[in-house]
């Protein structure tokens, strides 16, 4: 803990040097500085200056996510990998030269990944930290993930779920159908149970009414007999 407290936050240039040395991709998920910041109006130019002029990282290793001034950024450095953080129409993605999508894992399906792949658009999912979730992304054809546990995922040589995307989708569909069938069976059982209870209650009420009627008849008969005797 003490060692972590003594560590300083690396600068952007330090991060780029580290990524360049390891061959890692850098995702720029940046936001415009607040109004009082000295680089509020020049933050895009400042970042590009550090990336292109001060660091040694190849532009192809940089995933450019900010949408501000995207056209100007592409003109200055076409090799930056233009990345979108939202699902947009395919025509818009192609028009903006988007080559990668950065999306939450719950917003993407295997069919969508295949559809994007047909347009040479890669998909990066975040935040994927569990081996089983990484296996699902792997089987779905996802090209990369953002993780808080890279030390765990990098040791995986194959997915935990040894299924193709078609097999996974089939299993998922069958699970939905089985769940629907169970719900229908429970509904039918509840309806049958309520109907049976209603019939039993009606039958008991009918039996009670017949017994009372017979009893009254017997009382009338006794009274009639007494009347006849008195006569």
mmCIF file of C-alpha atoms in Angstrom:
data_model
loop_
_atom_site.group_PDB
_atom_site.id
_atom_site.type_symbol
_atom_site.label_atom_id
_atom_site.label_comp_id
_atom_site.label_asym_id
_atom_site.label_seq_id
_atom_site.Cartn_x
_atom_site.Cartn_y
_atom_site.Cartn_z
ATOM 1 C CA UNK A 1 0.000 0.000 0.000
ATOM 2 C CA UNK A 2 2.795 2.409 0.888
ATOM 3 C CA UNK A 3 4.563 1.651 -2.375
ATOM 4 C CA UNK A 4 1.365 2.356 -4.312
ATOM 5 C CA UNK A 5 0.884 5.668 -2.497
ATOM 6 C CA UNK A 6 4.385 6.759 -3.463
ATOM 7 C CA UNK A 7 3.802 6.152 -7.157
ATOM 8 C CA UNK A 8 2.965 9.174 -9.270
ATOM 9 C CA UNK A 9 0.469 9.390 -12.109
ATOM 10 C CA UNK A 10 2.345 8.977 -15.413
ATOM 11 C CA UNK A 11 2.108 11.672 -18.017
ATOM 12 C CA UNK A 12 0.678 11.042 -21.461
ATOM 13 C CA UNK A 13 4.181 10.935 -22.881
ATOM 14 C CA UNK A 14 5.245 8.313 -20.305
ATOM 15 C CA UNK A 15 2.236 6.185 -21.204
ATOM 16 C CA UNK A 16 3.014 6.407 -24.911
ATOM 17 C CA UNK A 17 6.644 5.425 -24.336
ATOM 18 C CA UNK A 18 5.500 2.395 -22.329
ATOM 19 C CA UNK A 19 3.000 1.344 -24.997
ATOM 20 C CA UNK A 20 5.540 1.833 -27.762
ATOM 21 C CA UNK A 21 8.087 -0.372 -26.024
ATOM 22 C CA UNK A 22 5.611 -3.198 -25.394
ATOM 23 C CA UNK A 23 3.749 -2.952 -28.694
ATOM 24 C CA UNK A 24 0.437 -2.347 -26.902
ATOM 25 C CA UNK A 25 -2.523 -0.458 -28.294
ATOM 26 C CA UNK A 26 -3.509 2.839 -26.667
ATOM 27 C CA UNK A 27 -7.172 3.810 -26.456
ATOM 28 C CA UNK A 28 -7.758 7.545 -26.074
ATOM 29 C CA UNK A 29 -11.014 7.894 -24.135
ATOM 30 C CA UNK A 30 -10.650 11.633 -23.554
ATOM 31 C CA UNK A 31 -13.009 14.469 -22.714
ATOM 32 C CA UNK A 32 -12.752 18.196 -23.200
ATOM 33 C CA UNK A 33 -11.162 20.000 -20.215
ATOM 34 C CA UNK A 34 -13.311 22.250 -17.977
ATOM 35 C CA UNK A 35 -13.773 25.954 -18.842
ATOM 36 C CA UNK A 36 -10.930 27.169 -16.610
ATOM 37 C CA UNK A 37 -8.379 24.773 -18.108
ATOM 38 C CA UNK A 38 -5.625 26.436 -20.194
ATOM 39 C CA UNK A 39 -5.966 23.839 -22.969
ATOM 40 C CA UNK A 40 -9.761 23.803 -23.176
ATOM 41 C CA UNK A 41 -9.788 25.091 -26.758
ATOM 42 C CA UNK A 42 -6.555 23.468 -27.908
ATOM 43 C CA UNK A 43 -6.674 20.066 -26.215
ATOM 44 C CA UNK A 44 -6.987 18.123 -29.469
ATOM 45 C CA UNK A 45 -3.977 19.880 -30.968
ATOM 46 C CA UNK A 46 -2.010 19.380 -27.756
ATOM 47 C CA UNK A 47 -2.657 15.638 -27.689
ATOM 48 C CA UNK A 48 -1.781 15.249 -31.354
ATOM 49 C CA UNK A 49 1.468 17.127 -30.794
ATOM 50 C CA UNK A 50 2.466 14.717 -28.022
ATOM 51 C CA UNK A 51 1.479 11.643 -30.043
ATOM 52 C CA UNK A 52 2.989 12.630 -33.376
ATOM 53 C CA UNK A 53 5.961 14.818 -32.460
ATOM 54 C CA UNK A 54 7.138 13.912 -28.965
ATOM 55 C CA UNK A 55 6.567 10.162 -28.713
ATOM 56 C CA UNK A 56 7.895 7.261 -30.741
ATOM 57 C CA UNK A 57 4.661 5.290 -30.845
ATOM 58 C CA UNK A 58 3.416 4.388 -34.346
ATOM 59 C CA UNK A 59 0.094 6.122 -35.099
ATOM 60 C CA UNK A 60 -1.422 2.748 -36.009
ATOM 61 C CA UNK A 61 -1.158 1.731 -32.325
ATOM 62 C CA UNK A 62 -3.392 4.621 -31.238
ATOM 63 C CA UNK A 63 -7.173 4.123 -31.118
ATOM 64 C CA UNK A 64 -8.628 7.621 -31.485
ATOM 65 C CA UNK A 65 -11.983 7.722 -29.694
ATOM 66 C CA UNK A 66 -12.847 11.463 -29.283
ATOM 67 C CA UNK A 67 -15.382 12.602 -31.866
ATOM 68 C CA UNK A 68 -14.412 16.284 -31.597
ATOM 69 C CA UNK A 69 -12.720 17.536 -34.766
ATOM 70 C CA UNK A 70 -12.467 13.993 -36.097
ATOM 71 C CA UNK A 71 -12.196 15.175 -39.708
ATOM 72 C CA UNK A 72 -9.247 17.438 -38.905
ATOM 73 C CA UNK A 73 -7.541 14.676 -36.938
ATOM 74 C CA UNK A 74 -7.821 12.321 -39.922
ATOM 75 C CA UNK A 75 -6.329 14.946 -42.206
ATOM 76 C CA UNK A 76 -3.344 15.455 -39.903
ATOM 77 C CA UNK A 77 -2.691 11.741 -39.355
ATOM 78 C CA UNK A 78 -4.665 9.203 -41.426
ATOM 79 C CA UNK A 79 -2.940 6.240 -39.725
ATOM 80 C CA UNK A 80 -4.676 6.819 -36.401
ATOM 81 C CA UNK A 81 -7.312 4.128 -35.890
ATOM 82 C CA UNK A 82 -10.588 6.036 -35.785
ATOM 83 C CA UNK A 83 -12.747 4.482 -33.081
ATOM 84 C CA UNK A 84 -16.390 5.037 -32.128
ATOM 85 C CA UNK A 85 -17.832 4.535 -28.666
ATOM 86 C CA UNK A 86 -21.427 4.038 -29.796
ATOM 87 C CA UNK A 87 -23.405 1.892 -32.205
ATOM 88 C CA UNK A 88 -24.289 3.963 -35.226
ATOM 89 C CA UNK A 89 -25.677 3.180 -38.676
ATOM 90 C CA UNK A 90 -23.186 1.370 -40.864
ATOM 91 C CA UNK A 91 -23.270 4.194 -43.397
ATOM 92 C CA UNK A 92 -22.172 6.705 -40.742
ATOM 93 C CA UNK A 93 -19.349 4.443 -39.605
ATOM 94 C CA UNK A 94 -18.026 4.082 -43.129
ATOM 95 C CA UNK A 95 -18.399 7.778 -43.878
ATOM 96 C CA UNK A 96 -16.312 8.667 -40.804
ATOM 97 C CA UNK A 97 -13.698 5.987 -41.600
ATOM 98 C CA UNK A 98 -14.402 4.152 -38.341
ATOM 99 C CA UNK A 99 -12.300 0.984 -38.171
ATOM 100 C CA UNK A 100 -13.021 -0.042 -34.571
ATOM 101 C CA UNK A 101 -15.899 0.093 -32.078
ATOM 102 C CA UNK A 102 -15.407 0.384 -28.322
ATOM 103 C CA UNK A 103 -18.597 -0.955 -26.718
ATOM 104 C CA UNK A 104 -19.842 -2.396 -23.438
ATOM 105 C CA UNK A 105 -20.001 -6.182 -23.512
ATOM 106 C CA UNK A 106 -23.742 -6.216 -22.757
ATOM 107 C CA UNK A 107 -24.563 -4.189 -25.887
ATOM 108 C CA UNK A 108 -23.084 -6.532 -28.495
ATOM 109 C CA UNK A 109 -24.182 -9.860 -29.964
ATOM 110 C CA UNK A 110 -22.271 -12.384 -32.042
ATOM 111 C CA UNK A 111 -24.322 -11.511 -35.132
ATOM 112 C CA UNK A 112 -23.406 -7.842 -34.762
ATOM 113 C CA UNK A 113 -19.709 -8.713 -34.490
ATOM 114 C CA UNK A 114 -19.929 -10.703 -37.733
ATOM 115 C CA UNK A 115 -21.816 -7.887 -39.435
ATOM 116 C CA UNK A 116 -19.152 -5.355 -38.472
ATOM 117 C CA UNK A 117 -16.405 -7.745 -39.546
ATOM 118 C CA UNK A 118 -17.829 -7.801 -43.073
ATOM 119 C CA UNK A 119 -17.056 -4.062 -43.220
ATOM 120 C CA UNK A 120 -13.563 -4.518 -41.731
ATOM 121 C CA UNK A 121 -14.676 -2.926 -38.460
ATOM 122 C CA UNK A 122 -13.174 -4.501 -35.341
ATOM 123 C CA UNK A 123 -14.923 -4.599 -31.955
ATOM 124 C CA UNK A 124 -13.347 -3.941 -28.560
ATOM 125 C CA UNK A 125 -15.425 -4.816 -25.485
ATOM 126 C CA UNK A 126 -15.131 -3.346 -21.985
ATOM 127 C CA UNK A 127 -14.805 -4.165 -19.131
ATOM 128 C CA UNK A 128 -14.080 -7.893 -19.523
ATOM 129 C CA UNK A 129 -12.307 -9.228 -16.443
ATOM 130 C CA UNK A 130 -13.818 -12.669 -15.801
ATOM 131 C CA UNK A 131 -12.531 -15.746 -17.672
ATOM 132 C CA UNK A 132 -16.045 -16.939 -18.537
ATOM 133 C CA UNK A 133 -16.968 -13.542 -19.992
ATOM 134 C CA UNK A 134 -13.714 -13.444 -21.911
ATOM 135 C CA UNK A 135 -14.580 -16.901 -23.269
ATOM 136 C CA UNK A 136 -17.979 -15.680 -24.467
ATOM 137 C CA UNK A 137 -16.341 -12.710 -26.211
ATOM 138 C CA UNK A 138 -13.768 -15.047 -27.717
ATOM 139 C CA UNK A 139 -16.411 -17.424 -29.089
ATOM 140 C CA UNK A 140 -18.400 -14.467 -30.449
ATOM 141 C CA UNK A 141 -15.463 -13.390 -32.613
ATOM 142 C CA UNK A 142 -14.569 -10.199 -30.727
ATOM 143 C CA UNK A 143 -11.139 -8.915 -31.746
ATOM 144 C CA UNK A 144 -10.037 -7.335 -28.431
ATOM 145 C CA UNK A 145 -11.189 -6.521 -24.901
ATOM 146 C CA UNK A 146 -10.425 -3.954 -22.219
ATOM 147 C CA UNK A 147 -9.791 -5.662 -18.886
ATOM 148 C CA UNK A 148 -8.871 -4.946 -15.285
ATOM 149 C CA UNK A 149 -7.285 -8.405 -15.018
ATOM 150 C CA UNK A 150 -4.970 -8.814 -18.014
ATOM 151 C CA UNK A 151 -2.621 -10.939 -15.901
ATOM 152 C CA UNK A 152 -5.399 -13.541 -15.627
ATOM 153 C CA UNK A 153 -6.717 -13.464 -19.171
ATOM 154 C CA UNK A 154 -3.340 -13.532 -20.906
ATOM 155 C CA UNK A 155 -2.676 -17.047 -19.571
ATOM 156 C CA UNK A 156 -5.787 -18.452 -21.276
ATOM 157 C CA UNK A 157 -4.901 -20.490 -24.356
ATOM 158 C CA UNK A 158 -8.459 -21.403 -25.264
ATOM 159 C CA UNK A 159 -11.970 -20.361 -24.195
ATOM 160 C CA UNK A 160 -13.654 -22.075 -21.295
ATOM 161 C CA UNK A 161 -16.731 -22.602 -23.460
ATOM 162 C CA UNK A 162 -15.572 -24.716 -26.395
ATOM 163 C CA UNK A 163 -18.409 -23.697 -28.715
ATOM 164 C CA UNK A 164 -18.642 -21.890 -31.998
ATOM 165 C CA UNK A 165 -20.785 -18.730 -32.212
ATOM 166 C CA UNK A 166 -23.537 -20.752 -33.925
ATOM 167 C CA UNK A 167 -23.502 -23.392 -31.176
ATOM 168 C CA UNK A 168 -23.533 -20.721 -28.486
ATOM 169 C CA UNK A 169 -26.465 -18.958 -30.127
ATOM 170 C CA UNK A 170 -28.330 -22.260 -30.471
ATOM 171 C CA UNK A 171 -27.771 -23.078 -26.801
ATOM 172 C CA UNK A 172 -28.929 -19.600 -25.811
ATOM 173 C CA UNK A 173 -32.095 -19.952 -27.928
ATOM 174 C CA UNK A 174 -32.869 -23.387 -26.473
ATOM 175 C CA UNK A 175 -32.422 -22.009 -22.963
ATOM 176 C CA UNK A 176 -34.940 -19.270 -23.727
ATOM 177 C CA UNK A 177 -37.422 -21.797 -25.112
ATOM 178 C CA UNK A 178 -37.060 -24.068 -22.080
ATOM 179 C CA UNK A 179 -37.598 -21.092 -19.774
ATOM 180 C CA UNK A 180 -40.723 -20.118 -21.711
ATOM 181 C CA UNK A 181 -42.037 -23.687 -21.514
ATOM 182 C CA UNK A 182 -41.502 -23.788 -17.747
ATOM 183 C CA UNK A 183 -43.384 -20.519 -17.324
ATOM 184 C CA UNK A 184 -46.297 -21.859 -19.388
ATOM 185 C CA UNK A 185 -46.374 -25.091 -17.379
ATOM 186 C CA UNK A 186 -46.451 -23.159 -14.114
ATOM 187 C CA UNK A 187 -49.255 -20.987 -15.450
ATOM 188 C CA UNK A 188 -51.269 -24.040 -16.553
ATOM 189 C CA UNK A 189 -50.718 -25.751 -13.201
ATOM 190 C CA UNK A 190 -51.869 -22.647 -11.339
ATOM 191 C CA UNK A 191 -54.961 -22.382 -13.570
ATOM 192 C CA UNK A 192 -55.778 -26.099 -13.068
ATOM 193 C CA UNK A 193 -55.311 -25.803 -9.314
ATOM 194 C CA UNK A 194 -57.579 -22.761 -9.036
ATOM 195 C CA UNK A 195 -60.232 -24.438 -11.203
ATOM 196 C CA UNK A 196 -60.091 -27.621 -9.105
ATOM 197 C CA UNK A 197 -60.522 -25.655 -5.893
ATOM 198 C CA UNK A 198 -63.522 -23.844 -7.376
ATOM 199 C CA UNK A 199 -65.171 -27.126 -8.390
ATOM 200 C CA UNK A 200 -64.568 -28.648 -4.957
ATOM 201 C CA UNK A 201 -66.081 -25.594 -3.246
ATOM 202 C CA UNK A 202 -69.121 -25.709 -5.509
ATOM 203 C CA UNK A 203 -69.576 -29.432 -4.879
ATOM 204 C CA UNK A 204 -69.407 -28.968 -1.109
ATOM 205 C CA UNK A 205 -71.932 -26.145 -1.265
ATOM 206 C CA UNK A 206 -74.280 -28.357 -3.282
ATOM 207 C CA UNK A 207 -73.962 -31.225 -0.800
ATOM 208 C CA UNK A 208 -74.711 -28.908 2.132
ATOM 209 C CA UNK A 209 -77.820 -27.498 0.438
ATOM 210 C CA UNK A 210 -79.219 -30.988 -0.244
ATOM 211 C CA UNK A 211 -78.724 -32.045 3.379
ATOM 212 C CA UNK A 212 -80.611 -29.007 4.691
ATOM 213 C CA UNK A 213 -83.430 -29.560 2.255
ATOM 214 C CA UNK A 214 -83.788 -33.177 3.375
ATOM 215 C CA UNK A 215 -83.761 -32.130 6.983
ATOM 216 C CA UNK A 216 -86.572 -29.619 6.392
ATOM 217 C CA UNK A 217 -88.545 -32.257 4.591
ATOM 218 C CA UNK A 218 -88.242 -34.596 7.562
ATOM 219 C CA UNK A 219 -89.349 -31.855 9.948
ATOM 220 C CA UNK A 220 -92.374 -31.127 7.771
ATOM 221 C CA UNK A 221 -93.258 -34.780 7.668
ATOM 222 C CA UNK A 222 -93.169 -35.055 11.444
ATOM 223 C CA UNK A 223 -95.320 -31.955 11.802
ATOM 224 C CA UNK A 224 -97.796 -33.263 9.287
ATOM 225 C CA UNK A 225 -98.073 -36.551 11.096
ATOM 226 C CA UNK A 226 -98.783 -34.772 14.376
ATOM 227 C CA UNK A 227 -101.455 -32.710 12.704
ATOM 228 C CA UNK A 228 -103.136 -35.781 11.310
ATOM 229 C CA UNK A 229 -103.076 -37.483 14.732
ATOM 230 C CA UNK A 230 -104.722 -34.497 16.368
ATOM 231 C CA UNK A 231 -107.437 -34.626 13.801
#
